[in-house]
């Protein structure tokens, strides 16, 4: 139920009262951002987002956020090398999946990496790429029930439609 409008208000009446920034002037999403970290739920999210992008003729922006682990660096671990290798592996797997589906499903996609925590990395990606939607996998970590998952934080931000894939 829409509040603040007469009970007989038409859709046109409702749309006329919405703020101008409500829509970017397109029919359907043009850019769909999906977070990919290699977990099973993130791969399911990528598959779901690829289907959305294919049906909507949208660009699929696959985003891997390279975590910054100060503790690992202090112990002498080469964190940048490790997270860079993860990014390369994810990109390789995306290319292989695209090649397997060539001729069956065609999806325009790009792979982007950002450094930082996953929430801020996805927000940065969605802002820079002017995303119309964000898709993420449900958290597989029990601690996120207490602290809050990336998905919950993205939904609470309220800046894009967010789909959480189990």
Coordinates of C-alpha atoms in Angstrom, one line a residue:
X1 CA 0.0 0.0 0.0
X2 CA 1.3 3.4 -0.9
X3 CA 0.7 6.0 1.8
X4 CA 0.2 9.7 1.2
X5 CA -1.9 9.3 -1.9
X6 CA -5.7 9.2 -2.4
X7 CA -7.1 5.7 -2.5
X8 CA -8.1 6.1 -6.1
X9 CA -4.7 7.4 -7.2
X10 CA -3.5 6.1 -10.5
X11 CA 0.1 4.9 -11.2
X12 CA 0.6 8.1 -13.2
X13 CA -0.4 10.1 -10.1
X14 CA 2.1 8.2 -8.0
X15 CA 4.9 8.5 -10.6
X16 CA 4.3 12.2 -11.0
X17 CA 4.9 12.7 -7.2
X18 CA 8.2 10.8 -7.1
X19 CA 11.5 12.7 -6.9
X20 CA 13.2 13.2 -10.2
X21 CA 16.2 11.1 -9.2
X22 CA 14.0 8.0 -8.8
X23 CA 14.9 6.6 -12.2
X24 CA 17.9 7.0 -14.5
X25 CA 15.7 7.1 -17.6
X26 CA 16.2 3.6 -18.8
X27 CA 14.0 0.5 -19.1
X28 CA 15.7 -2.1 -17.0
X29 CA 19.2 -2.2 -15.5
X30 CA 22.2 -1.3 -17.7
X31 CA 24.9 -2.4 -15.2
X32 CA 24.5 -5.2 -12.7
X33 CA 27.3 -5.6 -10.1
X34 CA 28.0 -9.0 -8.6
X35 CA 30.4 -9.6 -5.7
X36 CA 32.6 -12.7 -6.3
X37 CA 35.0 -14.0 -3.6
X38 CA 35.2 -17.7 -4.7
X39 CA 32.7 -19.0 -2.1
X40 CA 29.9 -21.3 -3.3
X41 CA 27.3 -18.6 -2.5
X42 CA 29.2 -16.0 -4.5
X43 CA 29.4 -18.3 -7.5
X44 CA 25.6 -18.9 -7.3
X45 CA 25.2 -15.1 -7.1
X46 CA 27.4 -14.7 -10.2
X47 CA 25.3 -17.3 -12.1
X48 CA 22.0 -15.6 -11.0
X49 CA 23.4 -12.1 -12.0
X50 CA 24.6 -13.5 -15.3
X51 CA 21.1 -14.7 -16.0
X52 CA 19.7 -11.3 -15.1
X53 CA 22.2 -9.5 -17.3
X54 CA 21.5 -11.8 -20.2
X55 CA 17.8 -11.3 -20.1
X56 CA 18.1 -7.5 -19.6
X57 CA 20.9 -7.1 -22.1
X58 CA 22.9 -5.4 -19.2
X59 CA 26.6 -5.4 -18.5
X60 CA 27.6 -7.8 -15.8
X61 CA 30.3 -6.2 -13.7
X62 CA 32.0 -9.0 -11.6
X63 CA 33.8 -7.5 -8.6
X64 CA 36.4 -9.2 -6.4
X65 CA 37.4 -7.1 -3.4
X66 CA 41.0 -7.9 -2.4
X67 CA 41.0 -7.9 1.4
X68 CA 43.7 -5.8 3.1
X69 CA 45.1 -7.9 6.0
X70 CA 47.5 -5.8 8.0
X71 CA 48.2 -8.7 10.4
X72 CA 49.3 -10.9 7.6
X73 CA 51.6 -8.3 6.3
X74 CA 53.1 -7.8 9.7
X75 CA 53.9 -11.5 9.8
X76 CA 55.8 -11.3 6.6
X77 CA 53.1 -12.7 4.3
X78 CA 52.8 -11.2 0.9
X79 CA 49.1 -10.3 1.1
X80 CA 49.1 -8.4 -2.2
X81 CA 50.5 -11.4 -4.0
X82 CA 48.1 -13.8 -2.4
X83 CA 45.0 -11.7 -3.1
X84 CA 46.3 -10.9 -6.6
X85 CA 46.5 -14.7 -7.3
X86 CA 43.0 -15.2 -6.1
X87 CA 41.8 -12.4 -8.4
X88 CA 43.7 -14.1 -11.3
X89 CA 42.1 -17.5 -10.5
X90 CA 38.6 -16.0 -10.3
X91 CA 39.1 -14.3 -13.7
X92 CA 40.4 -17.5 -15.2
X93 CA 37.3 -19.4 -14.0
X94 CA 35.0 -16.7 -15.3
X95 CA 36.7 -16.9 -18.7
X96 CA 36.4 -20.7 -18.7
X97 CA 32.7 -20.5 -17.9
X98 CA 32.1 -17.9 -20.6
X99 CA 33.9 -20.1 -23.1
X100 CA 31.9 -23.2 -22.1
X101 CA 28.6 -21.3 -22.6
X102 CA 29.6 -19.5 -25.8
X103 CA 26.9 -19.8 -28.4
X104 CA 24.3 -20.8 -25.7
X105 CA 24.3 -17.8 -23.4
X106 CA 25.9 -14.5 -24.4
X107 CA 26.6 -12.1 -21.5
X108 CA 28.7 -8.9 -21.7
X109 CA 30.8 -8.9 -18.6
X110 CA 33.8 -7.2 -17.1
X111 CA 36.0 -8.2 -14.2
X112 CA 37.0 -5.6 -11.6
X113 CA 39.2 -5.7 -8.5
X114 CA 39.2 -3.3 -5.6
X115 CA 41.2 -3.4 -2.4
X116 CA 39.7 -3.0 1.0
X117 CA 36.8 -4.6 3.0
X118 CA 34.1 -6.2 0.9
X119 CA 31.3 -3.8 1.8
X120 CA 33.3 -0.6 0.9
X121 CA 34.8 -2.3 -2.2
X122 CA 31.3 -3.2 -3.5
X123 CA 30.0 0.3 -2.7
X124 CA 32.9 1.8 -4.6
X125 CA 32.4 -0.5 -7.5
X126 CA 28.6 0.2 -7.7
X127 CA 29.2 3.9 -7.5
X128 CA 32.0 4.1 -10.0
X129 CA 30.2 1.7 -12.5
X130 CA 26.9 3.5 -12.0
X131 CA 25.2 0.2 -11.1
X132 CA 21.5 -0.2 -11.4
X133 CA 21.5 -3.4 -9.2
X134 CA 23.9 -5.3 -6.9
X135 CA 23.8 -9.1 -6.4
X136 CA 25.7 -10.9 -3.6
X137 CA 25.8 -14.3 -2.1
X138 CA 24.5 -14.9 1.4
X139 CA 27.2 -14.9 4.0
X140 CA 28.5 -18.4 4.9
X141 CA 30.1 -17.2 8.1
X142 CA 28.3 -17.6 11.5
X143 CA 29.8 -14.4 13.0
X144 CA 27.9 -12.3 10.5
X145 CA 24.7 -13.0 12.3
X146 CA 26.1 -10.8 15.1
X147 CA 28.2 -8.2 13.3
X148 CA 26.1 -8.0 10.1
X149 CA 26.9 -9.4 6.7
X150 CA 28.0 -7.5 3.6
X151 CA 24.5 -8.2 2.1
X152 CA 22.7 -6.7 5.1
X153 CA 24.9 -3.6 5.0
X154 CA 24.3 -3.2 1.3
X155 CA 20.5 -3.5 1.8
X156 CA 20.6 -1.0 4.6
X157 CA 22.5 1.5 2.5
X158 CA 19.4 1.7 0.3
X159 CA 21.3 3.0 -2.7
X160 CA 20.6 0.2 -5.2
X161 CA 18.2 -2.8 -5.4
X162 CA 20.2 -5.6 -3.8
X163 CA 19.5 -9.3 -4.4
X164 CA 20.9 -11.8 -1.9
X165 CA 21.4 -15.3 -3.4
X166 CA 21.5 -18.2 -0.9

